Amino acid sequence: MDNENRRPSGLDTELGVLRMIAVFSALLIAFVAVFITSIIPFSVKGARASLWVLVFSSRVFNFIFNVRVGYAGGGGLRRQHGFIFMNHMSYLEPLAILSLTPVRFLAAQEVRMRPLSGWMAEQVGTIFVERENKDSRFAARSAVEKVLSRSQ
């Protein structure tokens, strides 16, 4: 029988509901943990504690959804330093990359306006840029240079 024509069984439905409950619970816990770690700012291995909370939360989401993140390059992505350019094939890319290692993001100013994800992006040190504004692009480049000089 084709998967397209197959109706979900009771077990499939129950697993889906359990998975969604797990996701919303993990999201709530992550939000509270990021909030707490942003009130008392401190760093662990050069990254904000709130960023480490999101790294761990991303790993939990990947586990819940059975997502495996692979890297075709040699040596492993966790040991790489520099830039990662994502092609935005999905909204899950940041979670996938974040589950590997703490990273800083460069995002459009519009991301900051999103209710939950914008606030979390600010708490983990995302650099925001207005693409149409030359001064904003310059400020973003300066912020990236500052982050890179600190990490070296």
Short mmCIF file of C-alpha atoms in Angstrom, two decimals:
data_model
loop_
_atom_site.label_atom_id
_atom_site.label_comp_id
_atom_site.label_asym_id
_atom_site.label_seq_id
_atom_site.Cartn_x
_atom_site.Cartn_y
_atom_site.Cartn_z
CA MET A 1 0.00 0.00 0.00
CA ASP A 2 1.33 3.48 -0.86
CA ASN A 3 2.28 5.76 2.02
CA GLU A 4 0.27 8.53 0.35
CA ASN A 5 -2.97 6.55 0.61
CA ARG A 6 -2.29 5.14 4.06
CA ARG A 7 -4.37 6.52 6.91
CA PRO A 8 -2.52 7.19 10.14
CA SER A 9 -2.99 4.45 12.67
CA GLY A 10 -3.84 5.13 16.29
CA LEU A 11 -0.19 4.60 17.22
CA ASP A 12 0.97 7.15 14.61
CA THR A 13 -1.47 9.70 15.96
CA GLU A 14 -0.43 9.07 19.56
CA LEU A 15 3.27 9.38 18.65
CA GLY A 16 2.55 12.62 16.80
CA VAL A 17 0.71 14.05 19.78
CA LEU A 18 3.49 12.98 22.16
CA ARG A 19 6.08 14.50 19.86
CA MET A 20 4.22 17.82 19.76
CA ILE A 21 3.83 17.85 23.54
CA ALA A 22 7.57 17.19 23.85
CA VAL A 23 8.36 20.02 21.42
CA PHE A 24 6.16 22.57 23.19
CA SER A 25 7.51 21.51 26.59
CA ALA A 26 11.10 21.77 25.36
CA LEU A 27 10.34 25.16 23.77
CA LEU A 28 8.87 26.48 27.00
CA ILE A 29 11.81 25.20 29.05
CA ALA A 30 14.28 26.68 26.53
CA PHE A 31 12.50 30.05 26.61
CA VAL A 32 12.59 30.18 30.42
CA ALA A 33 16.23 29.04 30.52
CA VAL A 34 17.27 31.67 27.94
CA PHE A 35 15.37 34.29 29.92
CA ILE A 36 17.12 33.35 33.16
CA THR A 37 20.58 33.17 31.58
CA SER A 38 20.05 36.53 29.86
CA ILE A 39 19.19 38.23 33.18
CA ILE A 40 22.47 37.05 34.70
CA PRO A 41 24.83 37.44 31.74
CA PHE A 42 27.93 35.29 31.87
CA SER A 43 29.99 33.42 29.33
CA VAL A 44 31.07 29.81 29.05
CA LYS A 45 33.99 29.11 26.69
CA GLY A 46 33.61 32.58 25.17
CA ALA A 47 29.89 32.24 24.35
CA ARG A 48 26.95 33.62 26.27
CA ALA A 49 25.27 31.13 28.58
CA SER A 50 21.97 31.77 26.79
CA LEU A 51 23.61 30.61 23.56
CA TRP A 52 24.66 27.35 25.21
CA VAL A 53 21.05 26.88 26.33
CA LEU A 54 19.96 27.14 22.70
CA VAL A 55 22.70 24.73 21.59
CA PHE A 56 21.39 22.15 24.04
CA SER A 57 17.76 22.91 23.10
CA SER A 58 18.58 22.47 19.41
CA ARG A 59 20.04 19.07 20.18
CA VAL A 60 16.83 18.14 22.03
CA PHE A 61 14.69 19.24 19.05
CA ASN A 62 16.87 17.22 16.68
CA PHE A 63 16.48 14.19 18.92
CA ILE A 64 12.69 14.61 19.16
CA PHE A 65 12.34 14.90 15.37
CA ASN A 66 15.05 12.32 14.62
CA VAL A 67 17.11 14.88 12.68
CA ARG A 68 20.70 13.97 11.92
CA VAL A 69 23.08 16.74 10.94
CA GLY A 70 25.95 15.73 8.69
CA TYR A 71 28.99 17.53 7.40
CA ALA A 72 30.76 16.52 4.19
CA GLY A 73 34.02 18.33 5.00
CA GLY A 74 36.89 16.70 6.82
CA GLY A 75 37.75 17.32 10.42
CA GLY A 76 34.28 18.04 11.77
CA LEU A 77 32.36 21.27 11.87
CA ARG A 78 32.71 21.70 15.63
CA ARG A 79 36.43 22.32 15.27
CA GLN A 80 36.09 24.84 12.43
CA HIS A 81 36.50 28.57 12.96
CA GLY A 82 35.17 31.16 10.57
CA PHE A 83 31.95 31.70 8.70
CA ILE A 84 29.10 29.36 7.84
CA PHE A 85 26.86 30.55 5.03
CA MET A 86 23.42 29.00 5.00
CA ASN A 87 21.29 28.92 1.88
CA HIS A 88 17.97 29.10 3.77
CA MET A 89 16.39 25.99 2.35
CA SER A 90 14.29 25.81 5.53
CA TYR A 91 13.74 27.52 8.85
CA LEU A 92 15.36 24.54 10.53
CA GLU A 93 18.86 25.36 9.24
CA PRO A 94 19.73 27.60 12.19
CA LEU A 95 18.65 24.86 14.61
CA ALA A 96 20.71 22.29 12.75
CA ILE A 97 23.84 24.45 12.76
CA LEU A 98 23.25 25.57 16.34
CA SER A 99 23.00 21.96 17.50
CA LEU A 100 26.61 21.41 16.46
CA THR A 101 28.32 24.32 18.16
CA PRO A 102 27.61 27.79 19.50
CA VAL A 103 27.48 30.22 16.58
CA ARG A 104 26.62 33.87 16.12
CA PHE A 105 24.12 34.81 13.45
CA LEU A 106 23.84 37.76 11.10
CA ALA A 107 20.16 38.38 10.40
CA ALA A 108 17.90 40.89 8.71
CA GLN A 109 16.44 43.57 10.96
CA GLU A 110 12.96 42.07 10.39
CA VAL A 111 13.96 39.00 12.42
CA ARG A 112 14.29 41.21 15.51
CA MET A 113 10.58 42.11 15.21
CA ARG A 114 9.38 38.50 15.50
CA PRO A 115 7.82 37.96 18.91
CA LEU A 116 9.66 34.94 20.32
CA SER A 117 12.45 34.13 17.89
CA GLY A 118 13.48 37.80 17.59
CA TRP A 119 13.88 38.14 21.34
CA MET A 120 15.84 34.89 21.54
CA ALA A 121 18.05 35.98 18.65
CA GLU A 122 18.91 39.16 20.55
CA GLN A 123 19.72 37.21 23.71
CA VAL A 124 22.27 34.99 21.96
CA GLY A 125 24.09 37.91 20.36
CA THR A 126 22.72 37.95 16.83
CA ILE A 127 23.95 40.87 14.74
CA PHE A 128 21.07 42.55 12.92
CA VAL A 129 21.38 44.52 9.70
CA GLU A 130 19.08 46.63 7.57
CA ARG A 131 20.05 45.51 4.10
CA GLU A 132 18.98 48.73 2.39
CA ASN A 133 20.82 50.97 4.86
CA LYS A 134 24.53 51.49 4.06
CA ASP A 135 25.33 52.65 7.62
CA SER A 136 23.63 49.57 9.06
CA ARG A 137 25.64 47.29 6.78
CA PHE A 138 28.85 49.05 7.86
CA ALA A 139 27.89 48.71 11.54
CA ALA A 140 27.18 45.01 11.02
CA ARG A 141 30.59 44.49 9.39
CA SER A 142 32.23 46.28 12.32
CA ALA A 143 30.32 44.12 14.80
CA VAL A 144 31.40 40.95 12.97
CA GLU A 145 35.04 42.13 12.99
CA LYS A 146 34.79 42.83 16.72
CA VAL A 147 33.40 39.36 17.42
CA LEU A 148 36.10 37.74 15.31
CA SER A 149 38.92 39.70 16.95
CA ARG A 150 37.64 38.71 20.41
CA SER A 151 37.41 35.01 19.49
CA GLN A 152 40.98 34.86 18.26
#
